[in-house]
Amino acid sequence: MKRLELGYVNIKDVQFADKSEVRDGVLYVNQEEIKAIVMEDETIKNVSFDIARPGESVRITPVKDVIEPRVKVEGPGGVFPGMLCKPETVGSGRTHVLRGCAVVTAGKIVGFQEGIIDMTGPGAKYTPFSKLNNFVMVIEPVDGLKQHEYEHAVRMAGFKVAAKLGELAKELTPDEVKVFETPNVKEGIEMYPNLPRVAYVQMLQSQGLLHDTYVYGVDAKRSLSSMIFPTETMDCAIVSGNCVSACDKNTTYHHQNNPVVADLFEQHGKTLNFVGVIITNENVYLADKQRSSDWAAKLAELLGVDGVIVSQEGFGNPDTDLIMNCVKIEKKGIKTTIITDEYAGQDGKSQSLADADPLATAVVTGGNANEVITLPKMDKVIGTLDYVDKIAGGHAGSLAADGTITAELQVITGATNELGFNCLSAR
């Protein structure tokens, strides 16, 4: 039995202060203390900090990652295992969470698929991060730094700062504690003999340089499909390192708060037996796609499940991985439901996915990423507007002289997220 307690410390505001601490629901941050941590990396020329709160006329761009501060209080491992500490298996014991806030990394563009977070206006409705109190770090690389080295520097800075802020909650009494338990296969059969056995197949973006996801510090494209406890995903075992389209990339925050895992846990022992998580990668070459989908289907068969939920990350090339996983698992006699989003053209009339199959009969969509939206000018910009015309979903002329942005939903971080961590769907 794997048991994880998450202790939530509710954060209602973030403020700069002389002392870093959490007091009365407010996260106070000493800028100089945090800057010293970031500037330990010699590839970073400078970092500046800002705060963006829900409802403020603030635009953050280009956004790289969003991370929730956490701290390991009891049990093996630490936060971001394999990244900041040894890759010891997590997912048990107790972890405290600063709920209601996030660390957002931004700065000069790393890949053209970075994003925008608006804290108010029509754009705010499409991103979950407009509802958080965001501690934003704008990171500037040293001159001549290569893109993948810059991505690494920004990624690690985000993890370090999130871990540092999370430590402020280590000795606090949480506002709420939730317990998540996963029995092993034998225990689950004995505990819930009459409930359908369900697994979650999570596809991890791993298509190449700047398209990376890390599991215990290992780039997902370097591994075969494997099984993990769902509590491991909730305990920072999987983190983002990718620069895919902002609308459907899984930030680290998404992995920490995966709603598929949360919803399956909610039904665990009631309507279904949540057996576990199968993680599989998304590859560029056909042979690699075939190998990974074969293994994902094999693991689902080995677990003896009745059904699986398959979630995708990205679009286009990964559509083939998605359909391969779906079809091969269906042919094992296991029912599948897939979660994706759509690129159906600005008028919504084009084929939604680059691949399809008659066996893919149960589909949940996160919306059409090609839908055009107009984002009004904000009073304040954290980061820079220099790249708005270049990021995926934008075009030459997206940024008007008056500060208005006209672009596809692709530009908004999390708008059509394929974990269902958004407010869009279709019927």
Short mmCIF file of C-alpha atoms in Angstrom, two decimals:
data_model
loop_
_atom_site.label_atom_id
_atom_site.label_comp_id
_atom_site.label_asym_id
_atom_site.label_seq_id
_atom_site.Cartn_x
_atom_site.Cartn_y
_atom_site.Cartn_z
CA MET A 1 0.00 0.00 0.00
CA LYS A 2 1.38 3.38 -1.03
CA ARG A 3 0.04 6.23 1.15
CA LEU A 4 0.68 9.94 0.58
CA GLU A 5 -0.58 12.83 2.67
CA LEU A 6 -0.74 16.25 1.04
CA GLY A 7 -0.97 19.10 3.51
CA TYR A 8 -2.31 22.24 1.84
CA VAL A 9 -1.30 25.64 3.18
CA ASN A 10 -3.59 28.18 1.55
CA ILE A 11 -1.88 31.26 0.12
CA LYS A 12 -4.08 34.31 -0.49
CA ASP A 13 -1.33 36.77 -1.44
CA VAL A 14 2.38 37.10 -2.24
CA GLN A 15 4.37 40.14 -1.10
CA PHE A 16 8.00 41.24 -1.04
CA ALA A 17 9.47 41.60 2.43
CA ASP A 18 12.70 41.68 4.42
CA LYS A 19 12.10 38.11 5.63
CA SER A 20 10.88 35.11 3.64
CA GLU A 21 8.05 33.43 5.52
CA VAL A 22 4.42 32.35 5.37
CA ARG A 23 2.23 34.19 7.82
CA ASP A 24 -1.57 34.46 7.99
CA GLY A 25 -1.97 33.06 4.50
CA VAL A 26 0.53 35.45 2.92
CA LEU A 27 3.77 34.35 1.27
CA TYR A 28 6.45 36.93 2.02
CA VAL A 29 9.56 36.79 -0.18
CA ASN A 30 12.98 38.35 0.35
CA GLN A 31 14.14 39.17 -3.17
CA GLU A 32 17.85 39.28 -2.41
CA GLU A 33 17.76 35.86 -0.77
CA ILE A 34 16.03 34.33 -3.79
CA LYS A 35 18.26 36.17 -6.25
CA ALA A 36 21.34 34.70 -4.61
CA ILE A 37 19.99 31.21 -5.24
CA VAL A 38 19.26 31.93 -8.90
CA MET A 39 22.57 33.67 -9.59
CA GLU A 40 24.55 30.62 -8.44
CA ASP A 41 24.19 29.53 -12.07
CA GLU A 42 26.94 31.22 -14.09
CA THR A 43 24.89 30.95 -17.30
CA ILE A 44 22.37 33.45 -15.91
CA LYS A 45 23.26 37.10 -16.42
CA ASN A 46 20.43 38.60 -14.39
CA VAL A 47 17.07 37.85 -12.81
CA SER A 48 14.27 40.16 -11.77
CA PHE A 49 11.15 39.39 -9.78
CA ASP A 50 7.57 40.53 -9.90
CA ILE A 51 4.18 39.51 -8.55
CA ALA A 52 1.01 38.98 -10.55
CA ARG A 53 -2.28 38.57 -8.70
CA PRO A 54 -5.71 37.46 -9.90
CA GLY A 55 -7.70 40.31 -11.42
CA GLU A 56 -4.74 42.63 -11.96
CA SER A 57 -4.20 44.17 -15.38
CA VAL A 58 -1.00 42.19 -15.93
CA ARG A 59 0.32 40.14 -18.84
CA ILE A 60 3.18 37.64 -18.33
CA THR A 61 5.09 36.59 -21.47
CA PRO A 62 6.91 34.62 -22.73
CA VAL A 63 6.12 32.01 -20.07
CA LYS A 64 8.42 28.99 -19.77
CA ASP A 65 7.09 26.99 -16.81
CA VAL A 66 4.74 27.19 -13.82
CA ILE A 67 5.71 25.39 -10.60
CA GLU A 68 3.90 24.92 -7.29
CA PRO A 69 6.10 25.31 -4.17
CA ARG A 70 6.21 22.14 -2.08
CA VAL A 71 8.30 20.57 0.67
CA LYS A 72 8.77 16.97 1.79
CA VAL A 73 7.93 16.73 5.49
CA GLU A 74 7.94 12.98 6.13
CA GLY A 75 8.88 9.91 4.15
CA PRO A 76 11.54 9.05 1.56
CA GLY A 77 12.85 11.41 -1.09
CA GLY A 78 12.56 15.14 -1.55
CA VAL A 79 10.93 17.58 -3.93
CA PHE A 80 11.90 17.26 -7.60
CA PRO A 81 13.82 13.99 -7.11
CA GLY A 82 16.57 13.48 -9.66
CA MET A 83 16.67 17.23 -10.22
CA LEU A 84 17.45 18.78 -6.84
CA CYS A 85 18.05 15.65 -4.78
CA LYS A 86 18.85 11.98 -5.29
CA PRO A 87 16.25 10.08 -7.36
CA GLU A 88 14.77 8.25 -4.39
CA THR A 89 11.23 6.98 -4.94
CA VAL A 90 8.62 9.44 -3.69
CA GLY A 91 4.85 9.15 -3.37
CA SER A 92 4.59 8.23 0.30
CA GLY A 93 4.84 10.04 3.60
CA ARG A 94 3.77 13.66 3.82
CA THR A 95 4.31 16.69 1.59
CA HIS A 96 3.21 20.25 2.29
CA VAL A 97 1.88 22.37 -0.57
CA LEU A 98 1.64 26.15 -0.89
CA ARG A 99 -1.78 26.13 -2.54
CA GLY A 100 -2.96 29.22 -4.39
CA CYS A 101 0.44 30.43 -5.58
CA ALA A 102 3.06 29.46 -8.14
CA VAL A 103 6.54 30.24 -9.36
CA VAL A 104 6.39 31.35 -13.01
CA THR A 105 9.56 31.42 -15.09
CA ALA A 106 9.80 33.84 -18.00
CA GLY A 107 12.37 35.77 -19.99
CA LYS A 108 13.89 35.92 -23.44
CA ILE A 109 12.36 33.30 -25.70
CA VAL A 110 13.80 29.77 -25.47
CA GLY A 111 11.69 28.08 -28.15
CA PHE A 112 9.04 29.67 -30.35
CA GLN A 113 6.36 27.75 -28.46
CA GLU A 114 6.25 29.85 -25.30
CA GLY A 115 3.10 31.40 -23.89
CA ILE A 116 1.05 34.19 -22.38
CA ILE A 117 -0.72 34.43 -19.04
CA ASP A 118 -3.21 37.28 -18.65
CA MET A 119 -4.36 37.91 -15.09
CA THR A 120 -7.61 39.59 -16.18
CA GLY A 121 -9.74 40.06 -19.30
CA PRO A 122 -10.84 37.42 -21.82
CA GLY A 123 -7.46 35.68 -21.87
CA ALA A 124 -7.63 35.02 -18.12
CA LYS A 125 -10.68 32.82 -18.64
CA TYR A 126 -8.62 30.33 -20.64
CA THR A 127 -5.73 29.73 -18.24
CA PRO A 128 -5.89 28.28 -14.71
CA PHE A 129 -2.85 30.33 -13.77
CA SER A 130 -4.80 33.59 -13.79
CA LYS A 131 -6.38 32.37 -10.55
CA LEU A 132 -3.05 32.03 -8.74
CA ASN A 133 -0.83 34.50 -6.92
CA ASN A 134 2.22 34.25 -9.17
CA PHE A 135 5.81 34.94 -8.16
CA VAL A 136 7.37 35.65 -11.55
CA MET A 137 11.07 35.33 -12.35
CA VAL A 138 12.30 37.00 -15.54
CA ILE A 139 15.62 35.36 -16.33
CA GLU A 140 18.22 36.78 -18.71
CA PRO A 141 20.94 34.46 -20.06
CA VAL A 142 24.58 35.37 -20.54
CA ASP A 143 25.44 36.43 -24.08
CA GLY A 144 25.85 33.62 -26.58
CA LEU A 145 24.17 30.94 -24.49
CA LYS A 146 22.63 28.18 -26.62
CA GLN A 147 18.89 27.65 -26.42
CA HIS A 148 19.02 24.23 -24.74
CA GLU A 149 21.49 25.55 -22.15
CA TYR A 150 19.22 28.51 -21.48
CA GLU A 151 16.22 26.19 -21.09
CA HIS A 152 18.17 24.14 -18.56
CA ALA A 153 19.16 27.24 -16.60
CA VAL A 154 15.58 28.55 -16.47
CA ARG A 155 14.17 25.13 -15.59
CA MET A 156 16.57 24.54 -12.71
CA ALA A 157 16.15 28.08 -11.38
CA GLY A 158 12.41 27.52 -11.21
CA PHE A 159 12.79 24.27 -9.30
CA LYS A 160 15.30 25.74 -6.85
CA VAL A 161 13.12 28.73 -6.04
CA ALA A 162 9.93 26.65 -5.75
CA ALA A 163 11.72 24.29 -3.36
CA LYS A 164 13.09 27.20 -1.31
CA LEU A 165 9.66 28.80 -0.97
CA GLY A 166 8.11 25.42 -0.21
CA GLU A 167 10.47 24.98 2.74
CA LEU A 168 8.69 27.90 4.42
CA ALA A 169 5.69 25.58 4.96
CA LYS A 170 7.62 22.69 6.50
CA GLU A 171 6.77 23.49 10.11
CA LEU A 172 3.33 24.95 9.45
CA THR A 173 -0.01 23.33 10.29
CA PRO A 174 -1.84 22.84 6.98
CA ASP A 175 -5.30 24.26 6.37
CA GLU A 176 -6.32 20.92 4.86
CA VAL A 177 -4.82 17.45 4.63
CA LYS A 178 -5.81 14.92 1.97
CA VAL A 179 -4.79 11.27 2.01
CA PHE A 180 -4.22 9.20 -1.14
CA GLU A 181 -3.71 5.45 -0.95
CA THR A 182 -2.93 2.97 -3.70
CA PRO A 183 -2.95 -0.75 -2.91
CA ASN A 184 -0.68 -3.09 -4.81
CA VAL A 185 -2.23 -5.34 -7.46
CA LYS A 186 -2.99 -8.23 -5.09
CA GLU A 187 -4.37 -5.95 -2.37
CA GLY A 188 -6.55 -4.10 -4.87
CA ILE A 189 -8.16 -7.29 -6.18
CA GLU A 190 -8.91 -8.43 -2.64
CA MET A 191 -10.25 -5.03 -1.53
CA TYR A 192 -12.41 -4.30 -4.57
CA PRO A 193 -13.26 -7.62 -6.24
CA ASN A 194 -16.40 -6.29 -7.93
CA LEU A 195 -15.13 -2.93 -9.20
CA PRO A 196 -13.74 -2.38 -12.71
CA ARG A 197 -9.98 -2.08 -12.78
CA VAL A 198 -8.81 1.15 -14.40
CA ALA A 199 -5.33 2.43 -15.25
CA TYR A 200 -4.13 5.77 -16.53
CA VAL A 201 -1.77 5.90 -19.51
CA GLN A 202 0.01 9.26 -19.44
CA MET A 203 1.85 10.23 -22.60
CA LEU A 204 4.89 12.42 -21.89
CA GLN A 205 6.19 14.93 -24.43
CA SER A 206 9.65 13.77 -25.51
CA GLN A 207 10.03 14.61 -29.18
CA GLY A 208 13.53 15.97 -28.99
CA LEU A 209 15.56 19.00 -27.99
CA LEU A 210 13.38 21.53 -26.11
CA HIS A 211 10.56 18.95 -26.18
CA ASP A 212 11.40 17.12 -22.99
CA THR A 213 9.74 15.73 -19.88
CA TYR A 214 11.76 14.38 -16.97
CA VAL A 215 10.91 11.44 -14.69
CA TYR A 216 13.14 11.31 -11.61
CA GLY A 217 15.56 13.47 -13.58
CA VAL A 218 15.68 11.17 -16.62
CA ASP A 219 14.60 12.49 -20.01
CA ALA A 220 11.50 10.45 -20.90
CA LYS A 221 12.71 9.72 -24.42
CA ARG A 222 15.58 7.72 -22.94
CA SER A 223 13.26 5.21 -21.29
CA LEU A 224 10.66 2.63 -22.22
CA SER A 225 7.06 2.70 -21.06
CA SER A 226 6.86 1.88 -17.36
CA MET A 227 4.54 1.83 -14.35
CA ILE A 228 4.50 4.16 -11.37
CA PHE A 229 2.23 4.72 -8.40
CA PRO A 230 -0.15 7.63 -9.01
CA THR A 231 1.06 9.24 -5.79
CA GLU A 232 4.51 9.57 -7.37
CA THR A 233 3.12 11.98 -9.95
CA MET A 234 1.53 13.99 -7.13
CA ASP A 235 4.88 14.14 -5.35
CA CYS A 236 6.99 15.90 -8.01
CA ALA A 237 8.41 12.79 -9.74
CA ILE A 238 7.51 14.19 -13.19
CA VAL A 239 8.52 17.70 -14.26
CA SER A 240 8.35 19.73 -17.44
CA GLY A 241 11.31 20.67 -19.59
CA ASN A 242 9.53 21.34 -22.84
CA CYS A 243 8.73 24.26 -25.09
CA VAL A 244 5.76 22.84 -27.00
CA SER A 245 2.75 25.01 -27.83
CA ALA A 246 1.71 26.89 -24.73
CA CYS A 247 -1.95 25.91 -24.96
CA ASP A 248 -1.41 22.18 -24.50
CA LYS A 249 1.96 21.83 -22.80
CA ASN A 250 1.97 20.24 -19.38
CA THR A 251 3.82 22.60 -17.08
CA THR A 252 5.33 21.21 -13.90
CA TYR A 253 2.26 22.57 -12.08
CA HIS A 254 0.06 20.38 -14.29
CA HIS A 255 2.08 17.30 -13.39
CA GLN A 256 1.96 18.13 -9.68
CA ASN A 257 -1.83 18.60 -9.86
CA ASN A 258 -2.78 16.14 -12.60
CA PRO A 259 -6.62 16.22 -12.65
CA VAL A 260 -6.88 12.77 -14.24
CA VAL A 261 -5.05 11.28 -11.27
CA ALA A 262 -7.12 13.36 -8.83
CA ASP A 263 -10.44 12.37 -10.41
CA LEU A 264 -9.53 8.68 -10.53
CA PHE A 265 -8.56 8.84 -6.86
CA GLU A 266 -11.93 10.47 -6.13
CA GLN A 267 -13.69 7.43 -7.61
CA HIS A 268 -11.20 4.87 -6.25
CA GLY A 269 -13.04 2.29 -4.13
CA LYS A 270 -16.41 3.75 -5.12
CA THR A 271 -17.03 3.17 -8.82
CA LEU A 272 -13.63 1.81 -9.87
CA ASN A 273 -10.33 0.37 -8.70
CA PHE A 274 -7.56 2.80 -9.70
CA VAL A 275 -4.73 0.37 -10.39
CA GLY A 276 -1.90 2.74 -11.32
CA VAL A 277 -0.22 4.90 -13.93
CA ILE A 278 1.55 3.75 -17.07
CA ILE A 279 3.91 6.43 -18.37
CA THR A 280 4.94 6.32 -22.00
CA ASN A 281 6.84 8.71 -24.24
CA GLU A 282 6.08 10.46 -27.52
CA ASN A 283 8.73 9.94 -30.16
CA VAL A 284 9.73 11.32 -33.53
CA TYR A 285 10.53 8.11 -35.42
CA LEU A 286 8.01 5.44 -36.34
CA ALA A 287 10.00 2.55 -34.86
CA ASP A 288 10.18 4.33 -31.51
CA LYS A 289 6.44 5.04 -31.57
CA GLN A 290 5.72 1.39 -32.28
CA ARG A 291 8.00 0.22 -29.48
CA SER A 292 6.56 2.57 -26.85
CA SER A 293 2.92 1.89 -27.74
CA ASP A 294 3.60 -1.86 -27.77
CA TRP A 295 4.96 -1.59 -24.24
CA ALA A 296 2.10 0.58 -23.00
CA ALA A 297 -0.44 -1.95 -24.31
CA LYS A 298 1.56 -4.83 -22.86
CA LEU A 299 1.64 -3.22 -19.41
CA ALA A 300 -2.11 -2.58 -19.50
CA GLU A 301 -2.62 -6.25 -20.37
CA LEU A 302 -0.23 -7.35 -17.62
CA LEU A 303 -2.18 -5.33 -15.05
CA GLY A 304 -5.37 -7.04 -16.14
CA VAL A 305 -7.33 -3.80 -16.31
CA ASP A 306 -10.81 -3.38 -17.75
CA GLY A 307 -10.27 0.17 -18.97
CA VAL A 308 -7.70 2.91 -19.39
CA ILE A 309 -7.69 6.67 -19.80
CA VAL A 310 -5.01 7.91 -22.21
CA SER A 311 -3.89 11.55 -22.15
CA GLN A 312 -1.78 13.20 -24.84
CA GLU A 313 0.64 16.13 -24.75
CA GLY A 314 1.18 18.24 -27.83
CA PHE A 315 -0.36 17.82 -31.27
CA GLY A 316 0.42 16.75 -34.82
CA ASN A 317 3.20 14.17 -34.59
CA PRO A 318 2.03 12.92 -31.11
CA ASP A 319 -1.45 12.27 -32.56
CA THR A 320 0.06 9.12 -34.06
CA ASP A 321 1.34 7.97 -30.64
CA LEU A 322 -2.10 8.65 -29.17
CA ILE A 323 -3.94 6.58 -31.75
CA MET A 324 -1.36 3.79 -31.59
CA ASN A 325 -1.81 3.55 -27.82
CA CYS A 326 -5.58 3.61 -28.14
CA VAL A 327 -5.83 1.00 -30.90
CA LYS A 328 -3.32 -1.44 -29.42
CA ILE A 329 -4.94 -1.32 -25.97
CA GLU A 330 -8.44 -1.69 -27.47
CA LYS A 331 -7.24 -4.78 -29.35
CA LYS A 332 -6.26 -6.28 -25.98
CA GLY A 333 -9.97 -6.16 -25.09
CA ILE A 334 -9.49 -3.13 -22.84
CA LYS A 335 -11.78 -0.13 -23.22
CA THR A 336 -10.05 3.21 -23.77
CA THR A 337 -10.97 6.86 -23.42
CA ILE A 338 -8.53 9.35 -24.91
CA ILE A 339 -8.01 12.98 -23.90
CA THR A 340 -6.67 15.34 -26.54
CA ASP A 341 -7.28 18.79 -27.97
CA GLU A 342 -8.02 19.87 -31.51
CA TYR A 343 -6.35 21.80 -34.31
CA ALA A 344 -9.44 22.09 -36.45
CA GLY A 345 -8.65 25.36 -38.19
CA GLN A 346 -9.80 28.82 -37.22
CA ASP A 347 -13.29 28.02 -38.49
CA GLY A 348 -13.37 24.66 -36.69
CA LYS A 349 -14.08 22.74 -39.89
CA SER A 350 -10.79 20.93 -40.49
CA GLN A 351 -9.82 17.45 -39.30
CA SER A 352 -9.10 17.79 -35.60
CA LEU A 353 -6.26 15.26 -35.30
CA ALA A 354 -3.48 14.23 -37.66
CA ASP A 355 -4.38 10.57 -37.13
CA ALA A 356 -7.57 8.61 -36.45
CA ASP A 357 -8.97 5.08 -36.18
CA PRO A 358 -12.46 3.57 -35.88
CA LEU A 359 -11.50 2.06 -32.51
CA ALA A 360 -11.05 5.54 -31.02
CA THR A 361 -14.70 5.89 -30.10
CA ALA A 362 -14.44 7.60 -26.69
CA VAL A 363 -12.76 11.00 -26.92
CA VAL A 364 -12.61 13.95 -24.54
CA THR A 365 -11.43 17.19 -26.13
CA GLY A 366 -9.82 20.18 -24.49
CA GLY A 367 -10.97 22.56 -27.22
CA ASN A 368 -9.80 23.95 -30.56
CA ALA A 369 -6.37 25.57 -30.30
CA ASN A 370 -6.83 27.36 -33.63
CA GLU A 371 -9.71 29.48 -32.34
CA VAL A 372 -8.85 33.17 -32.65
CA ILE A 373 -9.03 35.45 -29.64
CA THR A 374 -8.36 39.15 -29.10
CA LEU A 375 -6.49 40.04 -25.93
CA PRO A 376 -6.78 43.68 -24.87
CA LYS A 377 -3.80 45.73 -23.75
CA MET A 378 -2.77 45.25 -20.14
CA ASP A 379 -1.54 48.05 -17.91
CA LYS A 380 1.59 46.08 -17.07
CA VAL A 381 3.74 43.51 -18.88
CA ILE A 382 6.07 41.18 -16.97
CA GLY A 383 8.68 39.96 -19.42
CA THR A 384 8.57 41.34 -22.96
CA LEU A 385 6.16 41.65 -25.88
CA ASP A 386 9.02 41.32 -28.39
CA TYR A 387 8.12 37.75 -29.32
CA VAL A 388 4.32 37.85 -29.49
CA ASP A 389 4.34 37.78 -33.30
CA LYS A 390 6.68 34.76 -33.29
CA ILE A 391 5.25 32.37 -30.72
CA ALA A 392 3.06 29.48 -31.90
CA GLY A 393 -0.44 30.80 -32.51
CA GLY A 394 0.77 34.30 -33.29
CA HIS A 395 1.55 35.83 -36.66
CA ALA A 396 3.15 38.91 -38.16
CA GLY A 397 0.94 41.70 -36.92
CA SER A 398 -0.53 39.84 -33.92
CA LEU A 399 0.65 42.67 -31.67
CA ALA A 400 -1.13 45.88 -32.65
CA ALA A 401 0.25 49.35 -32.04
CA ASP A 402 -2.22 49.90 -29.21
CA GLY A 403 -1.01 46.80 -27.34
CA THR A 404 -3.90 44.54 -28.37
CA ILE A 405 -2.99 40.99 -29.37
CA THR A 406 -4.97 38.99 -31.94
CA ALA A 407 -3.87 35.36 -32.07
CA GLU A 408 -4.96 31.76 -31.78
CA LEU A 409 -5.59 30.16 -28.40
CA GLN A 410 -2.25 28.41 -28.86
CA VAL A 411 -0.54 31.44 -27.33
CA ILE A 412 -2.31 31.10 -23.95
CA THR A 413 -0.57 28.86 -21.43
CA GLY A 414 -2.85 25.94 -20.57
CA ALA A 415 -5.80 27.00 -22.75
CA THR A 416 -6.46 23.58 -24.32
CA ASN A 417 -4.56 21.39 -21.88
CA GLU A 418 -4.91 17.68 -22.65
CA LEU A 419 -5.22 16.65 -19.03
CA GLY A 420 -8.49 18.54 -18.92
CA PHE A 421 -6.91 21.21 -16.71
CA ASN A 422 -8.86 23.96 -18.46
CA CYS A 423 -12.37 25.23 -19.07
CA LEU A 424 -12.83 24.24 -22.73
CA SER A 425 -14.37 21.18 -24.33
CA ALA A 426 -16.79 20.29 -27.12
CA ARG A 427 -19.72 18.00 -27.70
#
